[in-house]
Every structure is written in structure tokens, then in C-alpha cells.
Short mmCIF file of C-alpha atoms and ligand atoms in Angstrom, two decimals:
data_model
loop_
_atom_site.label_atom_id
_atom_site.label_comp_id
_atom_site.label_asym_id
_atom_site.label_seq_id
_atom_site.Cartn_x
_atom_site.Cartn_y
_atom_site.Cartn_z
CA UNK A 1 -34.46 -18.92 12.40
CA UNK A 2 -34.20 -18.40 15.93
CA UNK A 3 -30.40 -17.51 16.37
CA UNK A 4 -31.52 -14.33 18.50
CA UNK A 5 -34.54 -15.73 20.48
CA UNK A 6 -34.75 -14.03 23.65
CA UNK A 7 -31.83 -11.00 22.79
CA UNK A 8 -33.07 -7.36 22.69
CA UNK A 9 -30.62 -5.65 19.82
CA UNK A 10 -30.30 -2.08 19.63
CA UNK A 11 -29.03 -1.09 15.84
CA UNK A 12 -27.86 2.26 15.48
CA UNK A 13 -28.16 4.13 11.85
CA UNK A 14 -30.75 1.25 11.23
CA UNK A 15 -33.13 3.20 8.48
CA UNK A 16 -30.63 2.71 5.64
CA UNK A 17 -28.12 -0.03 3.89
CA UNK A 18 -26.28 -2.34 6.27
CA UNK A 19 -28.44 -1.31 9.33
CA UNK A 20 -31.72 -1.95 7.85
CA UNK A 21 -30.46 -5.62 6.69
CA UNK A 22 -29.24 -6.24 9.78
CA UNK A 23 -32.56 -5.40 11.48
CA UNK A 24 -34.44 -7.10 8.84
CA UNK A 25 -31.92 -10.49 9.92
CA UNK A 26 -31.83 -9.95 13.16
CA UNK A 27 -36.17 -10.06 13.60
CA UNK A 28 -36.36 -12.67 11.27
CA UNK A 29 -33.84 -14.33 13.98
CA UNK A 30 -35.61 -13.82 16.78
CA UNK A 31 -34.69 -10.34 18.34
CA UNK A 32 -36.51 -7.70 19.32
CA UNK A 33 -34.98 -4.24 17.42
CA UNK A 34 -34.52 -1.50 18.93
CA UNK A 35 -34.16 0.56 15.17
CA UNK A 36 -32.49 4.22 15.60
CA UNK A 37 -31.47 6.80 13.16
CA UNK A 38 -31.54 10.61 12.99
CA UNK A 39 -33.76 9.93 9.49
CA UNK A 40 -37.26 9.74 11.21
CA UNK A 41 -39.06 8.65 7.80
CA UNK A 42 -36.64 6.31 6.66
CA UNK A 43 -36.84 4.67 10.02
CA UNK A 44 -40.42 4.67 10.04
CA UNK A 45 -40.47 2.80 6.68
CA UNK A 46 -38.31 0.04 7.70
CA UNK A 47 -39.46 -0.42 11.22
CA UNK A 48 -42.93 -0.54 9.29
CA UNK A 49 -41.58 -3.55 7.10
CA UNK A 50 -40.01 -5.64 10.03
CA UNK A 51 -43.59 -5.59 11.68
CA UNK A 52 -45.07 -6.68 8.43
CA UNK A 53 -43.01 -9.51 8.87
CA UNK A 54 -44.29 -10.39 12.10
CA UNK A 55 -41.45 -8.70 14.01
CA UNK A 56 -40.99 -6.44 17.11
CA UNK A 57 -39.49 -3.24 16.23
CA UNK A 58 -38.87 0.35 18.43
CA UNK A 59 -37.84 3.00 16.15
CA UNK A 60 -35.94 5.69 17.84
CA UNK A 61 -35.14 9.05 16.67
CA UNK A 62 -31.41 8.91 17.94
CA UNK A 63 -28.34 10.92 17.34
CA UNK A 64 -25.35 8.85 17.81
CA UNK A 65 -22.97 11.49 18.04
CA UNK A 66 -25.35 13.37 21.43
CA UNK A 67 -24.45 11.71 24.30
CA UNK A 68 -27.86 12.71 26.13
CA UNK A 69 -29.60 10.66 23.24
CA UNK A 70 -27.78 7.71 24.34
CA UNK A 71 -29.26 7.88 27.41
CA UNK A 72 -32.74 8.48 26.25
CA UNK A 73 -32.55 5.21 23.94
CA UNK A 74 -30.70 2.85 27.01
CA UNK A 75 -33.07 4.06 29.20
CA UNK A 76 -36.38 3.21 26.76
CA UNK A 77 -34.52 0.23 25.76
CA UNK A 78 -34.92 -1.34 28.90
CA UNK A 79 -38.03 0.56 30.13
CA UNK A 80 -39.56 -1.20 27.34
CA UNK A 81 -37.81 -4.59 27.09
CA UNK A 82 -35.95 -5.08 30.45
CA UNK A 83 -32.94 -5.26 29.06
CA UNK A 84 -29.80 -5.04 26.21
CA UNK A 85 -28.75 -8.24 25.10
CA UNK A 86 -26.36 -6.59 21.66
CA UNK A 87 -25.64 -3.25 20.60
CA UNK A 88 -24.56 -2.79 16.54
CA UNK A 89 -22.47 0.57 16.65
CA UNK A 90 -23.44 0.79 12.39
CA UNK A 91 -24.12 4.67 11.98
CA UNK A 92 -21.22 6.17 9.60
CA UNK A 93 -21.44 8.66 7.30
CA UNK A 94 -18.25 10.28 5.41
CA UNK A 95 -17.44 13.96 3.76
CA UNK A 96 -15.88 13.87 1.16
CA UNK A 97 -12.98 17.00 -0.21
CA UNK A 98 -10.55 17.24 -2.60
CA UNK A 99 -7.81 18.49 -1.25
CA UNK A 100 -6.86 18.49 2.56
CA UNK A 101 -6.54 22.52 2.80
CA UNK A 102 -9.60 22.11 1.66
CA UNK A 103 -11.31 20.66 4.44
CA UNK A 104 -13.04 22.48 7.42
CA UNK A 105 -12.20 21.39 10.76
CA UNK A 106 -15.46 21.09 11.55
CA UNK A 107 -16.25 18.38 8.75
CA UNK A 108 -12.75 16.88 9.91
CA UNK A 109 -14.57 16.32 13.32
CA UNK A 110 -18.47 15.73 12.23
CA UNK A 111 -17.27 12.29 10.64
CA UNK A 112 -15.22 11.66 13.82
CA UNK A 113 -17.77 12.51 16.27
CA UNK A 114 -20.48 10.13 14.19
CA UNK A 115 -18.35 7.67 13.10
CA UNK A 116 -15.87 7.22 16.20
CA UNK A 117 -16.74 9.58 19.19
CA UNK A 118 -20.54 8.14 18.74
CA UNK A 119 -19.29 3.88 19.31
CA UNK A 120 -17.61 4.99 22.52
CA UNK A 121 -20.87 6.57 23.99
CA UNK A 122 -22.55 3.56 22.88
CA UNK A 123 -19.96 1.27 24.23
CA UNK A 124 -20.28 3.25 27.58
CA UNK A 125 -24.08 3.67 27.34
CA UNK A 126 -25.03 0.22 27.52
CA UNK A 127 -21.96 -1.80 29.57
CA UNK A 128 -23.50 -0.88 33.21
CA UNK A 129 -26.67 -2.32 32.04
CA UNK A 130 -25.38 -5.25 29.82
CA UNK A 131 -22.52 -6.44 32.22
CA UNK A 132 -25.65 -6.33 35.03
CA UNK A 133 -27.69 -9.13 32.57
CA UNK A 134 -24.69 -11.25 32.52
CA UNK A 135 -22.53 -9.43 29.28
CA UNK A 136 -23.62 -9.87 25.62
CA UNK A 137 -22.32 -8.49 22.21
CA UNK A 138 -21.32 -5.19 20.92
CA UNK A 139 -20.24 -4.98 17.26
CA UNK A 140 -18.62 -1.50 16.16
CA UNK A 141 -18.93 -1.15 12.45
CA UNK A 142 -15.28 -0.38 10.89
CA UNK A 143 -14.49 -0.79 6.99
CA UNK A 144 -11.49 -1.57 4.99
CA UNK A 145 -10.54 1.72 5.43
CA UNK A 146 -9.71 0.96 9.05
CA UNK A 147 -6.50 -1.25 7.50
CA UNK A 148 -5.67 0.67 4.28
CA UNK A 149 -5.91 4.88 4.07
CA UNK A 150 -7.75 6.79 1.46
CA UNK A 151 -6.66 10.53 1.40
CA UNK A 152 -9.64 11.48 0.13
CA UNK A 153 -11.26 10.68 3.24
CA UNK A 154 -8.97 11.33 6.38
CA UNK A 155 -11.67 12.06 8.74
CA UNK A 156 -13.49 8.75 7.85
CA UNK A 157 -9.76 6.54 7.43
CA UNK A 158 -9.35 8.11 11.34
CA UNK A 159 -12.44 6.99 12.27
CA UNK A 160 -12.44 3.57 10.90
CA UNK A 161 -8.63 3.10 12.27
CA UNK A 162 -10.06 4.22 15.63
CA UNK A 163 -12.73 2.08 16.04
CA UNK A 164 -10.55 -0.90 15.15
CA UNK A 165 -8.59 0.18 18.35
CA UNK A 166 -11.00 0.97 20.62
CA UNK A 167 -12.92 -2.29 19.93
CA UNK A 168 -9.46 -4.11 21.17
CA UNK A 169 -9.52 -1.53 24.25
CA UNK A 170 -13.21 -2.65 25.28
CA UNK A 171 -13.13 -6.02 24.53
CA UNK A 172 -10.05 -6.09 26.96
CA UNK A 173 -12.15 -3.63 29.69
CA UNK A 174 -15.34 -6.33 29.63
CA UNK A 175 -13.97 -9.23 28.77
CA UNK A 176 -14.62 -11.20 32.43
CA UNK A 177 -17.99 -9.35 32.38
CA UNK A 178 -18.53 -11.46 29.19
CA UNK A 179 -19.63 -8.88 27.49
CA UNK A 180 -17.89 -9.25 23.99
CA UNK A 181 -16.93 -6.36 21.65
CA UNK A 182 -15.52 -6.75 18.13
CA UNK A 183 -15.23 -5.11 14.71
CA UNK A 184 -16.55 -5.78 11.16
CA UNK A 185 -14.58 -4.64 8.38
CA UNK A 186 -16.68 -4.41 4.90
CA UNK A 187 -15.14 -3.45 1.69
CA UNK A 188 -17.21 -1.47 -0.57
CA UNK A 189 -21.03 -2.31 -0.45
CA UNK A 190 -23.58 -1.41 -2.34
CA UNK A 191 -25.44 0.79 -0.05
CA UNK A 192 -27.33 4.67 -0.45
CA UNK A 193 -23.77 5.49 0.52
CA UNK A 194 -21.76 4.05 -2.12
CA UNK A 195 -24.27 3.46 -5.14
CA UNK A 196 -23.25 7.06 -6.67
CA UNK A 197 -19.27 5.98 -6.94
CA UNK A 198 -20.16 1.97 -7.62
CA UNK A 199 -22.27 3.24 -10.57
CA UNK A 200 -19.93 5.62 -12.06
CA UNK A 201 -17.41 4.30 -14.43
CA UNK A 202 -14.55 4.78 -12.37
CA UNK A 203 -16.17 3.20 -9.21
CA UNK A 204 -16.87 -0.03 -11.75
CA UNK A 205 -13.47 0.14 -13.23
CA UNK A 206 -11.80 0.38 -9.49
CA UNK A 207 -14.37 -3.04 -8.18
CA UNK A 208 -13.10 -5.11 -11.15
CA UNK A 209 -9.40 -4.35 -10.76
CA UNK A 210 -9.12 -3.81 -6.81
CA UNK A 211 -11.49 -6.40 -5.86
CA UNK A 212 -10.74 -10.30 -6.55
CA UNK A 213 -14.07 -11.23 -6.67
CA UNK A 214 -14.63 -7.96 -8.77
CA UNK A 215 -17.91 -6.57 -7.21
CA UNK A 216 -19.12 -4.93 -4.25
CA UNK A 217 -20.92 -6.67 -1.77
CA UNK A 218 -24.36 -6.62 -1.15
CA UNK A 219 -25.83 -5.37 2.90
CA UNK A 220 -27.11 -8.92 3.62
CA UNK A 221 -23.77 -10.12 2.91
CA UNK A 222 -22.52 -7.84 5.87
CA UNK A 223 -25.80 -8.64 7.58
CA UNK A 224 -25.11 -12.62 8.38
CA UNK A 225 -21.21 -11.63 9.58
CA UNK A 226 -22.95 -8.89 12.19
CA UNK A 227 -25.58 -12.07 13.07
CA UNK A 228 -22.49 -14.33 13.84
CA UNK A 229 -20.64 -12.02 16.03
CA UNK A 230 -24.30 -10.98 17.39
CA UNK A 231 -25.10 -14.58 18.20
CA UNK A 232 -23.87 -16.87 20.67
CA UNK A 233 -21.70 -18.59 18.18
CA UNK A 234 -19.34 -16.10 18.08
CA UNK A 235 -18.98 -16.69 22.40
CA UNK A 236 -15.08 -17.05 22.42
CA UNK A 237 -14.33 -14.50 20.21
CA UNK A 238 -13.93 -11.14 21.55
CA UNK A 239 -11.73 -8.41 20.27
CA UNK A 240 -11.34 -9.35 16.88
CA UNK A 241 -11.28 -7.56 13.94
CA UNK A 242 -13.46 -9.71 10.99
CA UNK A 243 -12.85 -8.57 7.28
CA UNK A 244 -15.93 -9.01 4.95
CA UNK A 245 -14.01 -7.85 1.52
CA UNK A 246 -14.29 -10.09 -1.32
CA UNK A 247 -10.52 -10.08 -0.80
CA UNK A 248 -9.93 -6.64 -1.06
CA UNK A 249 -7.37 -6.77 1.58
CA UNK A 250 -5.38 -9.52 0.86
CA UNK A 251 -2.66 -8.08 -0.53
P1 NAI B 1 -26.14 4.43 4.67
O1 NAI B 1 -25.87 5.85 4.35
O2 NAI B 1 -27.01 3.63 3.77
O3 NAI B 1 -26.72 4.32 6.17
C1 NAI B 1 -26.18 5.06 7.23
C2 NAI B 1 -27.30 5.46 8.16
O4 NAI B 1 -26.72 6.21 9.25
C3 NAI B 1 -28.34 6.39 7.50
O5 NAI B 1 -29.64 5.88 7.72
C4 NAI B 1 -28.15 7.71 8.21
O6 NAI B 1 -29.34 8.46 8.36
C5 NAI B 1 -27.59 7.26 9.55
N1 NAI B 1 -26.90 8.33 10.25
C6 NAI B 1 -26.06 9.27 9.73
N2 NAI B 1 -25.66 10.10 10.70
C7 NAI B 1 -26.23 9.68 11.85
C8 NAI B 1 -26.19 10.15 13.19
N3 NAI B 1 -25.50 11.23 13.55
N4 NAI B 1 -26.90 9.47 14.12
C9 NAI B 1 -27.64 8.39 13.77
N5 NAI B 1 -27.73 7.91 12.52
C10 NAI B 1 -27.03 8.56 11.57
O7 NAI B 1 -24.70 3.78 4.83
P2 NAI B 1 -24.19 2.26 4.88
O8 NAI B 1 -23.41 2.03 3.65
O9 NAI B 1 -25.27 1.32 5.24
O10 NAI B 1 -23.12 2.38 6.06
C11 NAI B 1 -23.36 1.91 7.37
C12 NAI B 1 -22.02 1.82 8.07
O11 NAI B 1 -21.17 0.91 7.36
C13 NAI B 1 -21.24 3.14 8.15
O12 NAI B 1 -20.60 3.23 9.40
C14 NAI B 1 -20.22 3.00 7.04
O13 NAI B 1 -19.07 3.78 7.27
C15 NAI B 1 -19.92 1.51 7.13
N6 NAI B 1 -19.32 0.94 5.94
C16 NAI B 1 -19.99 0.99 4.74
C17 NAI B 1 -19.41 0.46 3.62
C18 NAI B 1 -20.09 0.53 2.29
O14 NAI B 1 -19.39 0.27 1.27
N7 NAI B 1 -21.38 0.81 2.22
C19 NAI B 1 -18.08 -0.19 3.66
C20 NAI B 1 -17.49 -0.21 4.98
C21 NAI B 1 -18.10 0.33 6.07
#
């Protein structure tokens, strides 16, 4: 229960899916959220539910693709708390087109300023303050699609590839600051995101033959992977890419 005691976790896109598991986890763990998300409702309803539960929540209204809202949320971060102990890069958001002609350049660069652009602001938003305290983690939220393409999606297959890298890049940068940085790689889970597809006949169809365990996975199930590379047990792994798939990948 107390894997986080004492860690102040910022969690970005944390009013939906995998973000608001992850906060729910990570206060039941100990930590003290700092929740942010563009969706000022959303986030209002979840950090509502984590203080229900006897936790201690700071909902942000936050951008992740503005760099000045990066520094308004370090710099209440630690006004608040004194410090930033992990930092889950999670917000992502895809747009989906038929055919690549098709697609405007500025959708092409939307999903890559808010799924890619956004976890190197974040990444060099908190370090300064982070290395100061001694390091910590940051986990930058890839997917599948950061090992195999889809062409449907070549702005979000970009992204997802890119963050893969750029984790390796920072974990390198920070690594004798001890201030770890890796990726998590889900496979589809059932999420606001994905629900529409995973419910349509084709989306079931492509689960039972593409997946071996022949489901999605569920947010908490991505939730306790983020906790482990959160927590200190994860303290000698930096730089690593961790698959959470069903065994989508092995191929
Ligand atoms: P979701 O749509 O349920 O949650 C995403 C959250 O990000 C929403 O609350 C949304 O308001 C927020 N957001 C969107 N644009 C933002 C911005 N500019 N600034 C701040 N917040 C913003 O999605 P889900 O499924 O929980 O996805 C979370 C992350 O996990 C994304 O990066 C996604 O690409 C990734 N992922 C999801 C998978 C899935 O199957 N659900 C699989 C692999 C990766």
C-alpha cells in the first residue's frame, strides 16, 4: 500500500483511461497526484474520487503540447509540494484518416506535438528540479504501435516510435543524476479511446485473432506496470522499453 510514500507524481492526461487508473494506484500507494488534463470536468470528477478515497490530489488544467503550461504546472508542483519525485508523460490522443492524401498537415503534427513534442517538454520541464532532489522516475507512455506501424495512423505510429527513442536519449542524458526514464508499451486497452473499435465487430474479430490472450487489456492492468517503473523497484532499470500486450508482439 505504501509503494509511493513520500513521492509527489505528476500524471499528465490523468482525467481519462490509463491516467485516471494510474492516479487512482498511485494515491492508493502513497503519492501525492498532481492530476492534469486539458478536460477540466473530467479532471474534476476523478480528482474528486481520489479524495474520496482519502487521497491528495491537484488537478491542473494543463496542455501538454504548450510549453508555457509546463512551466505553470512545475512551478505549482513544487510551490505546493516542494518537490517532483515522478512524472507519467500519459496524454495521447490519435486522428484518424483514410487515406494519407487525405490527411492535413496540421492533424499530421497535432498528434505529434501531443503525443511526442509534449514528453520532451515534460522531460525538460521537470529534470532541473528532479535531478536537484536527488533524480526520480519519468515514464513516457508509448504503445505497440511504437514497434509495429499502422498506416492508418502515421502521425500516432511517429509518435509512439519517437518516444521509444527519445526515452533511450534521456535515460542516457540523466542517468548519473539518477533520474530514470523509460517507456511502457500497451497493446490495445479498453479505454474512452479504444471502446468504439474494441466494440465493433471488426475490433472483436482483430483481439481474438491478433491477440494470444484474445482480449484487450484493461487500464489497471497498465496501471501496476507504470507503479513498477514509478517505484523504487524498478531502481536499475533505466532506458527500457516494457511491453504490456497480452502477447501481441511476439511474433
Ligand atoms: P483517453 O482518451 O481515455 O485519455 C487520454 C487523456 O488525454 C484524455 O483525458 C484527454 O483529455 C487527454 N488529452 C488529450 N489531449 C491533451 C492535451 N493536449 N493535453 C493534456 N491532456 C490531453 O486515452 P487512453 O486510452 O487512456 O490513452 C492514454 C495514453 O495511452 C495515450 O498516450 C495513448 O496513446 C496510450 N495508449 C493507449 C492504448 C489503448 O489501447 N487505450 C494503447 C497504447 C497506448
Amino acid at each position: 500500500m505504501n509503494r509511493l510514500k513520500n513521492k509527489v507524481a505528476i500524471i499528465t492526461g490523468g482525467a481519462s483511461g490509463i491516467g485516471a487508473a494510474t492516479a487512482n494506484l498511485f494515491a492508493a500507494e502513497g503519492a501525492t497526484v498532481v492530476l492534469t488534463d486539458i478536460n477540466e470536468p473530467k479532471l474534476k470528477t476523478v480528482a474528486d474520487e481520489i479524495t474520496a478515497l482519502g487521497g491528495t490530489v491537484l488537478p491542473l488544467k494543463h496542455d501538454v503540447s504548450a510549453e508555457e503550461d509546463w512551466k505553470t504546472v512545475v512551478e505549482a508542483t513544487v510551490d505546493t509540494f516542494g518537490k517532483i519525485s515522478i512524472l507519467f508523460n500519459n496524454a495521447g490522443i490519435t486522428i484518424r484518416s483514410a487515406a494519407w492524401e487525405d490527411i492535413p498537415l496540421t492533424d499530421f503534427k497535432k498528434v505529434v506535438d501531443v503525443d511526442l513534442t509534449s514528453q520532451f517538454l515534460g522531460i525538460r520541464a521537470v529534470a532541473a528540479t528532479m535531478t536537484k532532489n536527488g533524480g526520480g522516475s519519468i515514464i513516457n507512455m508509448s504503445s505497440t504501435a511504437g514497434f509495429i506501424a499502422t498506416e492508418a495512423h502515421p502521425g500516432y505510429t511517429a509518435s509512439k516510435g519517437g518516444s521509444r527513442l527519445l526515452t533511450k536519449a534521456a535515460a542516457r542524458e540523466y542517468a548519473k543524476a539518477k533520474l530514470r526514464v523509460n517507456s511502457i508499451h500497451p497493446g490495445f486497452t479498453r479505454t474512452e479511446l479504444t471502446s468504439p473499435y474494441l466494440d465493433s465487430e471488426q475490433g472483436q474479430k482483430a483481439m481474438l485473432s491478433n491477440n494470444p490472450m484474445g482480449r484487450a487489456g484493461e487500464a489497471i492492468e497498465i496501471a501496476t506496470t507504470v507503479l513498477f517503473l514509478a517505484s523504487d523497484d524498478s531502481s536499475f532499470m533505466t532506458g527500457t522499453e516494457l511491453v504490456v500486450d497480452g502477447g501481441q508482439t511476439c511474433v
